[in-house]
PDB file of C-alpha atoms and ligand atoms in Angstrom:
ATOM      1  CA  UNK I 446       0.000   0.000   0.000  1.00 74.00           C
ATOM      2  CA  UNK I 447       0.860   3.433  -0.596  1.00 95.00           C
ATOM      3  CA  UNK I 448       2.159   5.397   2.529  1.00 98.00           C
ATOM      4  CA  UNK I 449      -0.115   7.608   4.172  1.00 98.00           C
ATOM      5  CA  UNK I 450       0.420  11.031   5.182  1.00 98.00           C
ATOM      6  CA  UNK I 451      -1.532  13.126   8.045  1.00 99.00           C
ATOM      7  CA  UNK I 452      -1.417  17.078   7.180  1.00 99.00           C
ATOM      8  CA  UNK I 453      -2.742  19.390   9.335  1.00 99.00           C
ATOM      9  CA  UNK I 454      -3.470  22.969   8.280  1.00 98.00           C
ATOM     10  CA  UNK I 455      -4.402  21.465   4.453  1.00 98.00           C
ATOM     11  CA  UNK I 456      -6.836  24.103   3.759  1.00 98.00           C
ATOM     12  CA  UNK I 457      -4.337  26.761   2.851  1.00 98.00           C
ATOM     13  CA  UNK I 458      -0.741  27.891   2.002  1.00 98.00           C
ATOM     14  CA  UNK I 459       2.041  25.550   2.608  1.00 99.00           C
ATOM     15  CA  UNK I 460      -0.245  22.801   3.629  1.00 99.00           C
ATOM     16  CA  UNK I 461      -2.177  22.794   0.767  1.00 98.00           C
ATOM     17  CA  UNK I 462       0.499  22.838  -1.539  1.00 98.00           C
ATOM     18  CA  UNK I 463       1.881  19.999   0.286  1.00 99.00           C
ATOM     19  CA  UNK I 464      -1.517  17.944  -0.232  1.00 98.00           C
ATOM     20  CA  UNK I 465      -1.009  18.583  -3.947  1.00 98.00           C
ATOM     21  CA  UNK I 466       2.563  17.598  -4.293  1.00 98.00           C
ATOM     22  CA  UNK I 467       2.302  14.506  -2.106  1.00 98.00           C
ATOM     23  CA  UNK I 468      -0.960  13.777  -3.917  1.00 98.00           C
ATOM     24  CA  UNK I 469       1.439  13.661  -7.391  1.00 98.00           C
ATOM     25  CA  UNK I 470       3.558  11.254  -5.630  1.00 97.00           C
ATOM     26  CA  UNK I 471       0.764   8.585  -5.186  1.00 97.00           C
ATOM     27  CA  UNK I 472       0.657   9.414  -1.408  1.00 98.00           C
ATOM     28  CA  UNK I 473      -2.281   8.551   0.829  1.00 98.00           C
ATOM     29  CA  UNK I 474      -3.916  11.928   2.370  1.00 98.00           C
ATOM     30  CA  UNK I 475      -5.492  12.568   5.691  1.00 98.00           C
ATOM     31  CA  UNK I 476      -6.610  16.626   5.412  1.00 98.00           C
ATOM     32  CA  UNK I 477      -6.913  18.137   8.544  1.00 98.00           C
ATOM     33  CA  UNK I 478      -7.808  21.924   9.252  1.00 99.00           C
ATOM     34  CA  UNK I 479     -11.285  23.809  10.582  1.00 98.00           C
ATOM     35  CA  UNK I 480     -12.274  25.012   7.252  1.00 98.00           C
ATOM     36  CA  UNK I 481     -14.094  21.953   5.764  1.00 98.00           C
ATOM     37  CA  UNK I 482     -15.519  23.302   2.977  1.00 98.00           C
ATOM     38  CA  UNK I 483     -11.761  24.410   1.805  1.00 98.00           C
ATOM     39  CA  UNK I 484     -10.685  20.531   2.155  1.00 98.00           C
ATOM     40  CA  UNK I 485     -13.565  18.972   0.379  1.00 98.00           C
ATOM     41  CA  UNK I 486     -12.652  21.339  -2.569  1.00 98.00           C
ATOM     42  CA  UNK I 487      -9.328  20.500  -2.803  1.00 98.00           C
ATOM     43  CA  UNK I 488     -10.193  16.507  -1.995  1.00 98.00           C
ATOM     44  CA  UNK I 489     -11.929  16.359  -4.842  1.00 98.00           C
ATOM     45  CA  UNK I 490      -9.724  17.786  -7.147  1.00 98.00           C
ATOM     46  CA  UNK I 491      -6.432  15.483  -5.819  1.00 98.00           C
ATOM     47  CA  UNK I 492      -5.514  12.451  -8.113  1.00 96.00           C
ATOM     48  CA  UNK I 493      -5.123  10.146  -4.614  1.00 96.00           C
ATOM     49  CA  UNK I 494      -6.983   8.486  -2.085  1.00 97.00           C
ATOM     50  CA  UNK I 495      -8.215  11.376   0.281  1.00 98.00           C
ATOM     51  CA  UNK I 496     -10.332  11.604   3.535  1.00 98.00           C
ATOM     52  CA  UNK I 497     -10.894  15.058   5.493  1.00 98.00           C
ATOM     53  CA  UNK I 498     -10.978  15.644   9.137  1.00 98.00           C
ATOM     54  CA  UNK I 499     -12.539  19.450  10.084  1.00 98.00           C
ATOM     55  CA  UNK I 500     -10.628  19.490  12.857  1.00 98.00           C
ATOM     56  CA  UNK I 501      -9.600  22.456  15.525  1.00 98.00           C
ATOM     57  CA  UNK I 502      -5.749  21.639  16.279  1.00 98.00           C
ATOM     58  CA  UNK I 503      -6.545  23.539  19.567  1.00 98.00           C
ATOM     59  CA  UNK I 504      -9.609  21.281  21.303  1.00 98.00           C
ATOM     60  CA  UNK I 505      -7.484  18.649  23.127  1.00 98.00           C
ATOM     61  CA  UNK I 506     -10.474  16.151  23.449  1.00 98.00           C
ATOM     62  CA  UNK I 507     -11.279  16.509  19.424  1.00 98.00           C
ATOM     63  CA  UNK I 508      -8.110  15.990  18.388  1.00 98.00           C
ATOM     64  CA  UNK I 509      -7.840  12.487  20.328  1.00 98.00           C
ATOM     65  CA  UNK I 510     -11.039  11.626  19.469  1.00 98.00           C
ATOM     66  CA  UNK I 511     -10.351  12.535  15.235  1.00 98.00           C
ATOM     67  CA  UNK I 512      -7.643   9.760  15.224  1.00 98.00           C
ATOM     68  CA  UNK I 513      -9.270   7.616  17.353  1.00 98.00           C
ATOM     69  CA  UNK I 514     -12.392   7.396  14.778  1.00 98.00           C
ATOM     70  CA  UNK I 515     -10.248   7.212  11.735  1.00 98.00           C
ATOM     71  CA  UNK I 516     -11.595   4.503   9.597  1.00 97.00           C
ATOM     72  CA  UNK I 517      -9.564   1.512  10.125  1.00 97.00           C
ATOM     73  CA  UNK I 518      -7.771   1.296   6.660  1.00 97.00           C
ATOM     74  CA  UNK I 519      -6.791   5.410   7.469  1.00 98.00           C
ATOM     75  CA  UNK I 520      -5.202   4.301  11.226  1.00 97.00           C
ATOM     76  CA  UNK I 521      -1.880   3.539   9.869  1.00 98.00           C
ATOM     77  CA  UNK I 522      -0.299   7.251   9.463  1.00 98.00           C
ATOM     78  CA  UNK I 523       3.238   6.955   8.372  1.00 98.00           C
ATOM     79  CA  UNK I 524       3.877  10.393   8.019  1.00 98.00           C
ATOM     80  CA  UNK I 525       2.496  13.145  10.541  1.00 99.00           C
ATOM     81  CA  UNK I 526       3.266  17.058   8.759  1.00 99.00           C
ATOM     82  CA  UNK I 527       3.103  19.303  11.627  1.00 99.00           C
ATOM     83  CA  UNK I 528       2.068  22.283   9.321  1.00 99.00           C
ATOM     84  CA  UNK I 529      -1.273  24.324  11.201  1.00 99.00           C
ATOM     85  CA  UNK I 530      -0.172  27.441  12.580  1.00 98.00           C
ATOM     86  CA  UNK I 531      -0.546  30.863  13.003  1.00 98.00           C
ATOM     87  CA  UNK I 532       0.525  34.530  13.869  1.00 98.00           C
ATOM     88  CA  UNK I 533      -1.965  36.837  15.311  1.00 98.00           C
ATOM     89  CA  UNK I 534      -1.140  40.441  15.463  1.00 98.00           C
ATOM     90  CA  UNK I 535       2.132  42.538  15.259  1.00 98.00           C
ATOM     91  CA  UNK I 536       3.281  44.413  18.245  1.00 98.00           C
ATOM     92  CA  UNK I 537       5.948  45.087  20.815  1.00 98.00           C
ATOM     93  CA  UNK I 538       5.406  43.507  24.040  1.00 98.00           C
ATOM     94  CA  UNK I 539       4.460  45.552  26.370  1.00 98.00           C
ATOM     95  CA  UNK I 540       1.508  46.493  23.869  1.00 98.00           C
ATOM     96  CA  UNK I 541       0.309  42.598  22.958  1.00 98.00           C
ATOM     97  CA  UNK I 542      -3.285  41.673  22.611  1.00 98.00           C
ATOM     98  CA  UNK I 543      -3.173  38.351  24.996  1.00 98.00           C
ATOM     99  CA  UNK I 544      -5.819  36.763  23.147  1.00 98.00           C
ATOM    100  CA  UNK I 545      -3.469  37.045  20.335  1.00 98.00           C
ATOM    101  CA  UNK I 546      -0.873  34.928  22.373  1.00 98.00           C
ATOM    102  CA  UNK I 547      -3.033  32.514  23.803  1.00 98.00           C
ATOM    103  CA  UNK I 548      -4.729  31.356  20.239  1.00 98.00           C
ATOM    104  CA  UNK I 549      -0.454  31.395  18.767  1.00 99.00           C
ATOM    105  CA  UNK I 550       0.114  29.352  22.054  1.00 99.00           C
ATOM    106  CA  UNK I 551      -2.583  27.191  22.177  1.00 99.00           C
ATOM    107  CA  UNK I 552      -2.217  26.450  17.758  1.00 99.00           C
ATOM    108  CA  UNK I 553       1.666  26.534  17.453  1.00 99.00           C
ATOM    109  CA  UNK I 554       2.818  24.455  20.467  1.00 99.00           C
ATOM    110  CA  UNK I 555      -0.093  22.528  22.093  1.00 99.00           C
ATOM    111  CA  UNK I 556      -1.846  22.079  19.245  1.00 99.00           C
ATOM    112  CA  UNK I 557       1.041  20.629  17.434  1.00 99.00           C
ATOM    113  CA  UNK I 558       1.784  18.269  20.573  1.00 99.00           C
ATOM    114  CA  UNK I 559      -1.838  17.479  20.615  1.00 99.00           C
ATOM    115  CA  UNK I 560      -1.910  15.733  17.424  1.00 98.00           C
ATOM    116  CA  UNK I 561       1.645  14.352  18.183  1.00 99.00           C
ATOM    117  CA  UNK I 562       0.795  12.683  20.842  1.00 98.00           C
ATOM    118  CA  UNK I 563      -2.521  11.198  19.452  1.00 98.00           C
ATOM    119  CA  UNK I 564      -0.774   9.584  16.523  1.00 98.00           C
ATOM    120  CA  UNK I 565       2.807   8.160  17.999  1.00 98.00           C
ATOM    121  CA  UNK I 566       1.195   5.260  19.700  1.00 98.00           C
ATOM    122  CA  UNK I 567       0.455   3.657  16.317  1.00 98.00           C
ATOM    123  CA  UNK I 568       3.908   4.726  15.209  1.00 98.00           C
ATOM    124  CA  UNK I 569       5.661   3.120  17.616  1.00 98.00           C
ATOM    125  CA  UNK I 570       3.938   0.014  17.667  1.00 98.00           C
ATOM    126  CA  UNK I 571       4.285  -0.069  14.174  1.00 97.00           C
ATOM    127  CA  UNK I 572       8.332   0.726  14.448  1.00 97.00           C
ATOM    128  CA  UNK I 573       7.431   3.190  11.603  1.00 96.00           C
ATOM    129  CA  UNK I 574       7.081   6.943  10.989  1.00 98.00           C
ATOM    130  CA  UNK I 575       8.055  10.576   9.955  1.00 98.00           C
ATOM    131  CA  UNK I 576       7.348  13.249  11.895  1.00 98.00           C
ATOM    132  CA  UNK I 577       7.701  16.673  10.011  1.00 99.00           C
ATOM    133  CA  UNK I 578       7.480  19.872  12.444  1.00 99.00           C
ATOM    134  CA  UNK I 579       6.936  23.355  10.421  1.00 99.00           C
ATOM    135  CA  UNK I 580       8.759  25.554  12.023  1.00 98.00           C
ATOM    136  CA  UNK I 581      10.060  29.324  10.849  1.00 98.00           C
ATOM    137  CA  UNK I 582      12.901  31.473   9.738  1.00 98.00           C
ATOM    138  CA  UNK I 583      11.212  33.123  13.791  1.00 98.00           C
ATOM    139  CA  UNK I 584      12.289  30.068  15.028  1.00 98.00           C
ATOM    140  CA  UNK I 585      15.877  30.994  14.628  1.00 97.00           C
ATOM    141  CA  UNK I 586      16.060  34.636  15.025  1.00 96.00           C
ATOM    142  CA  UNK I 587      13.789  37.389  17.283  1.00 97.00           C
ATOM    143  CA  UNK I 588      12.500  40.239  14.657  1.00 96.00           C
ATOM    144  CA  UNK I 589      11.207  43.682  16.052  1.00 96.00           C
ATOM    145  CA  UNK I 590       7.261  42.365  16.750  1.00 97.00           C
ATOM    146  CA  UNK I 591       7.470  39.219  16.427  1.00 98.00           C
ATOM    147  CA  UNK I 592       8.150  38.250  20.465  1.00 98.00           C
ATOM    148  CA  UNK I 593       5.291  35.445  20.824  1.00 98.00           C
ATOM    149  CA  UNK I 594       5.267  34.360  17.305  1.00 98.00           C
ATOM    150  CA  UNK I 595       8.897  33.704  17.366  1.00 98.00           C
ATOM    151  CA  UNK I 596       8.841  32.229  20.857  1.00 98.00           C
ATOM    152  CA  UNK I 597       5.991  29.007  19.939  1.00 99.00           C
ATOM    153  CA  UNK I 598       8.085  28.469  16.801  1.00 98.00           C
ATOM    154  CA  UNK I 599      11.201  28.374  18.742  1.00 98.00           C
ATOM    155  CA  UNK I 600       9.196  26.010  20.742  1.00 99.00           C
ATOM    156  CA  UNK I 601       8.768  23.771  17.569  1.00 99.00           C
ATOM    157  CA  UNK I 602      12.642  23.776  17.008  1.00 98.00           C
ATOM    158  CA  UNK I 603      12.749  22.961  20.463  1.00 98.00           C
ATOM    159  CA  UNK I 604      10.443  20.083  20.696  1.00 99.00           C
ATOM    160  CA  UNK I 605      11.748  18.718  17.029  1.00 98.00           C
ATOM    161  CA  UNK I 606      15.123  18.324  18.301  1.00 98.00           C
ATOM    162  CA  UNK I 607      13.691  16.256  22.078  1.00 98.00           C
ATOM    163  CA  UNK I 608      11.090  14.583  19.399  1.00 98.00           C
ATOM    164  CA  UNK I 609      14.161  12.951  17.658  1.00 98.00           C
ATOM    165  CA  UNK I 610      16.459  12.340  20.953  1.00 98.00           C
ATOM    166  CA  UNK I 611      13.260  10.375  22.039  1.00 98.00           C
ATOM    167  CA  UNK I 612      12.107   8.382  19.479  1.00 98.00           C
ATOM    168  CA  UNK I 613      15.601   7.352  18.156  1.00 97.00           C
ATOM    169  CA  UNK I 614      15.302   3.929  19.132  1.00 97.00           C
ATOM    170  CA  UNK I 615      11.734   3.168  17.633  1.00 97.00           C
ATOM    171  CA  UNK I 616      13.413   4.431  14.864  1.00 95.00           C
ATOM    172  CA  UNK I 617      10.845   7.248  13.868  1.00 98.00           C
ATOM    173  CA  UNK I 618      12.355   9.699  11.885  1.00 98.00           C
ATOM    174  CA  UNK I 619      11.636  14.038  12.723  1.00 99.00           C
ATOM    175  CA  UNK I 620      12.411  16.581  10.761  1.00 99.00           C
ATOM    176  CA  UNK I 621      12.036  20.210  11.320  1.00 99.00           C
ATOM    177  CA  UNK I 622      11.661  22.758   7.865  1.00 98.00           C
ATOM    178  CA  UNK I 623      11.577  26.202   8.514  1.00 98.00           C
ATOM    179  CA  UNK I 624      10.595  28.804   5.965  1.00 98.00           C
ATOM    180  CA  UNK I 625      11.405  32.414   5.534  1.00 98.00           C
ATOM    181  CA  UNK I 626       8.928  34.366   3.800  1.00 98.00           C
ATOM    182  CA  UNK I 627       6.045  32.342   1.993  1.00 98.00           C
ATOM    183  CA  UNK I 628       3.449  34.182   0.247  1.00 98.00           C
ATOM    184  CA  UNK I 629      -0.129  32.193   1.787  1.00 98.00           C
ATOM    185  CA  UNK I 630      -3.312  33.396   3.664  1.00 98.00           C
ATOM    186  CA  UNK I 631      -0.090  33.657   6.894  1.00 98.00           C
ATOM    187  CA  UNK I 632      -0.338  38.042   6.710  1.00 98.00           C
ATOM    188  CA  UNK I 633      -4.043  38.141   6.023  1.00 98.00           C
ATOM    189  CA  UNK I 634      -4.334  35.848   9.712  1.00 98.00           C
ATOM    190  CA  UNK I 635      -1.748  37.951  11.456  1.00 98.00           C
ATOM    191  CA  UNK I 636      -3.056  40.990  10.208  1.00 98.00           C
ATOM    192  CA  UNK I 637      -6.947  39.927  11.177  1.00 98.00           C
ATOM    193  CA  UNK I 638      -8.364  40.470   7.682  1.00 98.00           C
ATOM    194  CA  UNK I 639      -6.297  43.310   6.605  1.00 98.00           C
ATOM    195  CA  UNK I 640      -5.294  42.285   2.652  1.00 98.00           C
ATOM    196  CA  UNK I 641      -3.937  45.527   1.613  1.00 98.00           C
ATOM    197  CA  UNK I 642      -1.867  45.691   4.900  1.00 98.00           C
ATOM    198  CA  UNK I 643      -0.434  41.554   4.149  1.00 98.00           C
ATOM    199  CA  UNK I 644       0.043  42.214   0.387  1.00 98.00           C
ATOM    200  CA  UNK I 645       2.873  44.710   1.535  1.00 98.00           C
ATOM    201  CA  UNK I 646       4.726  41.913   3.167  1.00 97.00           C
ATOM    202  CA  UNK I 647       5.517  40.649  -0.178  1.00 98.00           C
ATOM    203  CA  UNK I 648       6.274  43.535  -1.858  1.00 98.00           C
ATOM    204  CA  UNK I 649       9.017  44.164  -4.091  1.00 98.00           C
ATOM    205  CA  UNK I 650      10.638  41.057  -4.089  1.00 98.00           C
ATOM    206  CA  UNK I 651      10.252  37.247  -4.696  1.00 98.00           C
ATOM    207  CA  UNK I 652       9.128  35.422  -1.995  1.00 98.00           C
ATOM    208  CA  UNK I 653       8.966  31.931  -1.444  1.00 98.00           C
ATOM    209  CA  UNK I 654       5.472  30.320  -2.515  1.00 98.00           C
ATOM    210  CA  UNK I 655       3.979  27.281  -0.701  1.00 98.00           C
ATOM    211  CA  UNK I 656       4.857  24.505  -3.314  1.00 98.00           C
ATOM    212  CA  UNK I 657       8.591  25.397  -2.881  1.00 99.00           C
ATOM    213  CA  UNK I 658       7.998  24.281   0.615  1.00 99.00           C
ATOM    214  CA  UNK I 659       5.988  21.381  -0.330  1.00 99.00           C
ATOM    215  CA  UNK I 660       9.281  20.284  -2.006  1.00 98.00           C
ATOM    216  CA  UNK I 661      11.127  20.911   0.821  1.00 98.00           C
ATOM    217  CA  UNK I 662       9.155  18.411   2.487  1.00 98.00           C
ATOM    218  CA  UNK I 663       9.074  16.132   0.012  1.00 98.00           C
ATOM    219  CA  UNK I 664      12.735  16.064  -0.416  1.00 98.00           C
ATOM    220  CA  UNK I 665      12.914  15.203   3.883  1.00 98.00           C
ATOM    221  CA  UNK I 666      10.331  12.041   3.951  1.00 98.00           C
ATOM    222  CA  UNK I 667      11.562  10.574   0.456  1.00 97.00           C
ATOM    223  CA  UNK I 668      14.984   9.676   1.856  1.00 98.00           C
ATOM    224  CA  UNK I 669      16.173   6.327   2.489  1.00 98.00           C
ATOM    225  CA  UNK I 670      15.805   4.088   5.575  1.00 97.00           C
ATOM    226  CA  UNK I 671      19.018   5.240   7.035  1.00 97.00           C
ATOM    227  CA  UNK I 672      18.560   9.379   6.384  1.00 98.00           C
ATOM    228  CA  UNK I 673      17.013  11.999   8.760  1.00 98.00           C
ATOM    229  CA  UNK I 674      17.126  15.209   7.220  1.00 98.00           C
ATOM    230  CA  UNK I 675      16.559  17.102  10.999  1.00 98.00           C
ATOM    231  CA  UNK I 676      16.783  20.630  10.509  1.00 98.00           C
ATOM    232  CA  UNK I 677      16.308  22.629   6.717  1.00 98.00           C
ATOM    233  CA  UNK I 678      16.075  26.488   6.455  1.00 98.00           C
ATOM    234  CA  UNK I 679      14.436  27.637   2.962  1.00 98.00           C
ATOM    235  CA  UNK I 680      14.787  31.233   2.228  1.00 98.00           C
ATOM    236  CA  UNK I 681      14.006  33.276  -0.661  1.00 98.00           C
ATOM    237  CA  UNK I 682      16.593  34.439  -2.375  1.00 98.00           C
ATOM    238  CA  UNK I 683      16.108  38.359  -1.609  1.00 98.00           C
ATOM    239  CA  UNK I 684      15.504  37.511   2.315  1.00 98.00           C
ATOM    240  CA  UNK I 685      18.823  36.717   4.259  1.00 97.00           C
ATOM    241  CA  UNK I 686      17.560  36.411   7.621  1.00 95.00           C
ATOM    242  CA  UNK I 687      14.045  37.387   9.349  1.00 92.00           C
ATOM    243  CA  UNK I 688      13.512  40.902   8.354  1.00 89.00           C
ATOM    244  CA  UNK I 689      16.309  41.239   6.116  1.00 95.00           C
ATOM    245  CA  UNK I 690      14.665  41.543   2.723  1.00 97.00           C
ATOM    246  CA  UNK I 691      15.891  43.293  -0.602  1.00 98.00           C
ATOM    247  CA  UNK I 692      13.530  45.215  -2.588  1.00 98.00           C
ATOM    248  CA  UNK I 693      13.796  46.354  -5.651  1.00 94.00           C
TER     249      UNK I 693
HETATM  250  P1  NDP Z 709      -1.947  29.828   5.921  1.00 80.08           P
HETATM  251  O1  NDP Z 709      -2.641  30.817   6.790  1.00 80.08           O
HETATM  252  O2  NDP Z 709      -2.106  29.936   4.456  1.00 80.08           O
HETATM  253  O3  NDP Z 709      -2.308  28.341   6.381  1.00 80.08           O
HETATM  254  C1  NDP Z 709      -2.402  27.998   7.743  1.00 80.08           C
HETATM  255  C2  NDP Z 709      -3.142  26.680   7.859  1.00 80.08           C
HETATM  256  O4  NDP Z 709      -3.221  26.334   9.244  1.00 80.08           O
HETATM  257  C3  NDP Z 709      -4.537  26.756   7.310  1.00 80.08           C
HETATM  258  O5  NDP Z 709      -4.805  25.602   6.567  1.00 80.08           O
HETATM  259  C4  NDP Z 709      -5.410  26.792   8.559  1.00 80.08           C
HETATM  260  O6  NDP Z 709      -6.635  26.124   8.287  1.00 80.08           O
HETATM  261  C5  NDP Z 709      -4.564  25.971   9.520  1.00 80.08           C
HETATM  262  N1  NDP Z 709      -4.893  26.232  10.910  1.00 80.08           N
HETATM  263  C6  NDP Z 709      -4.743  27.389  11.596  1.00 80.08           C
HETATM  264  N2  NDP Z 709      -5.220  27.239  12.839  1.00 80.08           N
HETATM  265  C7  NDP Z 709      -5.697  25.960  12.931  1.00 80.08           C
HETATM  266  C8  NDP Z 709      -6.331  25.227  13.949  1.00 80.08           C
HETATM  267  N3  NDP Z 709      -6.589  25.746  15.158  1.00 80.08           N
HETATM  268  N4  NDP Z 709      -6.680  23.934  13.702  1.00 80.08           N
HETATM  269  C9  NDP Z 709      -6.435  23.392  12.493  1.00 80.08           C
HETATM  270  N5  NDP Z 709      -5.838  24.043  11.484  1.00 80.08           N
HETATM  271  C10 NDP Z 709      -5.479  25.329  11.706  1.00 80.08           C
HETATM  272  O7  NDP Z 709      -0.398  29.958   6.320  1.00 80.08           O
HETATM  273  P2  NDP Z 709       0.902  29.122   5.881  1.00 80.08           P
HETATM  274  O8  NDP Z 709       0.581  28.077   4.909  1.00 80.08           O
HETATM  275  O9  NDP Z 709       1.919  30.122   5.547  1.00 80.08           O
HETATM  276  O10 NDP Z 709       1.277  28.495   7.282  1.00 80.08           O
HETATM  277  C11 NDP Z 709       1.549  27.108   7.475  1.00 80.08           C
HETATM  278  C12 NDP Z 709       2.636  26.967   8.522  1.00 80.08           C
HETATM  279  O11 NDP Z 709       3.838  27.539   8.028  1.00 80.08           O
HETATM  280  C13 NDP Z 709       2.347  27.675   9.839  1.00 80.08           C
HETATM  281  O12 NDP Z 709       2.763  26.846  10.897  1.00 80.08           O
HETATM  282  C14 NDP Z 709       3.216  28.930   9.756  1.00 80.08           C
HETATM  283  O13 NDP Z 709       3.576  29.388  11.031  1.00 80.08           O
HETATM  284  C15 NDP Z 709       4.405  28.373   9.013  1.00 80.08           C
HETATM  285  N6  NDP Z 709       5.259  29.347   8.338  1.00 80.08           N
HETATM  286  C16 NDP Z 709       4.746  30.229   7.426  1.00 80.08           C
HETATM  287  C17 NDP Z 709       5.586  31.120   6.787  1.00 80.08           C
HETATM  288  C18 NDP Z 709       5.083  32.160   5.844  1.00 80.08           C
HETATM  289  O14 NDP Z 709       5.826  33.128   5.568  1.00 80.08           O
HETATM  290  N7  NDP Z 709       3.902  32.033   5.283  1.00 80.08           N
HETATM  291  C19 NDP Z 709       7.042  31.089   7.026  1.00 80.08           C
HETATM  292  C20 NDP Z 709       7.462  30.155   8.001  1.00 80.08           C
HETATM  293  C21 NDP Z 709       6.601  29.289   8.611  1.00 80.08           C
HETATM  294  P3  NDP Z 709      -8.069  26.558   8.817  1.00 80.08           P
HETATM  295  O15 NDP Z 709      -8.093  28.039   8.950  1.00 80.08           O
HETATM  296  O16 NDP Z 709      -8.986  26.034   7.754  1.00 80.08           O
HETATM  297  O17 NDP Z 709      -8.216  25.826  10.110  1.00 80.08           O
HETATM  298  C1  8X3 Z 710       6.646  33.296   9.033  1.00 80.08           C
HETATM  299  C2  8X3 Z 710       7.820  34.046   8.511  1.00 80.08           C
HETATM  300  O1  8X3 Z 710       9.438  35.968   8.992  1.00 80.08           O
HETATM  301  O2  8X3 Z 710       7.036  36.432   9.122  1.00 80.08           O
HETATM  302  O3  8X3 Z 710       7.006  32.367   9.996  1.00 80.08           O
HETATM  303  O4  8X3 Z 710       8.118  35.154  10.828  1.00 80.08           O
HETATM  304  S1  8X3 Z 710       8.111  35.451   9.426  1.00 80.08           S
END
């Protein structure tokens, strides 16, 4: 059988693009994200065996519950992509909406351990599985803003590199990719709605796009047996580090 790959965060951007490039590849999807009617569009346009999962990355009990109730020729996941997540406003610290935090908090980190945790069992039993964490360029560096954005996906770097100290002897591979600037829905979210505000992001220069990504990932989880890719930074070529973009 074909593996089977779990993607959370399907309905958009990076995760989306990864749906249709693993699709290509003959892989087994499991879609996961809130927006359902985003998923059934783009399950019915991928050449592969699909199911869908509206599912809130956040709600603990649904999460457990989603894998638990997978149908039982879905229940073997070989490859978990780590990909929902979020920023939520842009400000310095002292001025942060904590509502903003809690939702980047309770997507980026427990959210992401949530549906970790729910789908190892199987992986270890099986002695079988790829774990792919999405983490950020803000993973690596702080940029001016960016304080609890920057901090959960420093979290993911953190937890990718204890994921693979701990599951070495299954052996389960983890990887970690993090992306510089991607042009998605990612500015329109962190700027609540505002599209002329997010368009500026990507202005005057090429930024990444979510299929380059996708690559990325499909690069990490086609290895062989005996390679973990652990850690991969993809930047667009005008962007040296966070913040440091050049414009024409
Ligand atoms: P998008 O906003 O385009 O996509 C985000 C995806 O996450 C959507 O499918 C959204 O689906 C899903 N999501 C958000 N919250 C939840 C939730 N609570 N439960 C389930 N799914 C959720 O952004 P990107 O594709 O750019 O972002 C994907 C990942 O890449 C994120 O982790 C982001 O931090 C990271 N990243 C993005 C970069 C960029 O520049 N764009 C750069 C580096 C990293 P729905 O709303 O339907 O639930
Ligand atoms: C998204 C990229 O540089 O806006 O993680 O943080 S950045």
């Amino acid at each position: 059988m074909n593996k089977t790959a779990l993607i959370t965060g399907a309905s958009s951007g990076i995760g989306l693009a990864t749906a249709q490039l693993l699709a290509k590849e003959g892989y087994r999807l499991i879609l996961a994200a809130r927006r359902e009617d985003k998923l059934l569009q783009l399950a019915s346009e991928l050449p592969t065996e699909t199911i869908i999962i509206k599912l809130d990355v956040t709600d603990r009990a649904a999460v457990f519950a989603a894998i638990e109730n997978l149908p039982h020729e879905w229940k073997q996941i070989d490859i978990l992509i780590n990909n929902a997540g979020l920023a939520s406003g842009m400000s310095t610290i002292d001025k942060g909406d904590i509502d903003d935090w809690e939702i980047m908090i309770d997507t980026n980190i427990k959210g992401l351990l949530y549906i970790t945790r729910a789908i190892l069992p199987g992986m270890i039993e099986r002695g079988n599985g790829h774990i792919v964490n999405i983490g950020s360029i803000a993973a690596k560096e702080a940029y001016a803003n960016g304080n609890v954005y920057c901090s959960t996906k420093a979290a993911v770097d953190m937890l990718n590199k204890n994921m693979r100290i701990d599951l070495l002897q299954h052996p389960i591979k983890v990887t970690a990719i993090h992306p510089g600037a991607v042009e998605t829905e990612f500015s329109i979210v962190r700027f609540h709605g505002d599209e002329e505000r997010a368009k500026l992001v990507y202005k005057g220069f090429e930024s990444l796009v979510g299929a380059d990504v996708a690559e990325a990932i499909l690069f990490a989880i086609n290895r062989p047996a005996h390679v973990n890719i652990n850690d991969m930074i993809i930047m667009p070529t005008a962007q040296a580090v966070a913040g440091v973009i050049h414009r024409k």
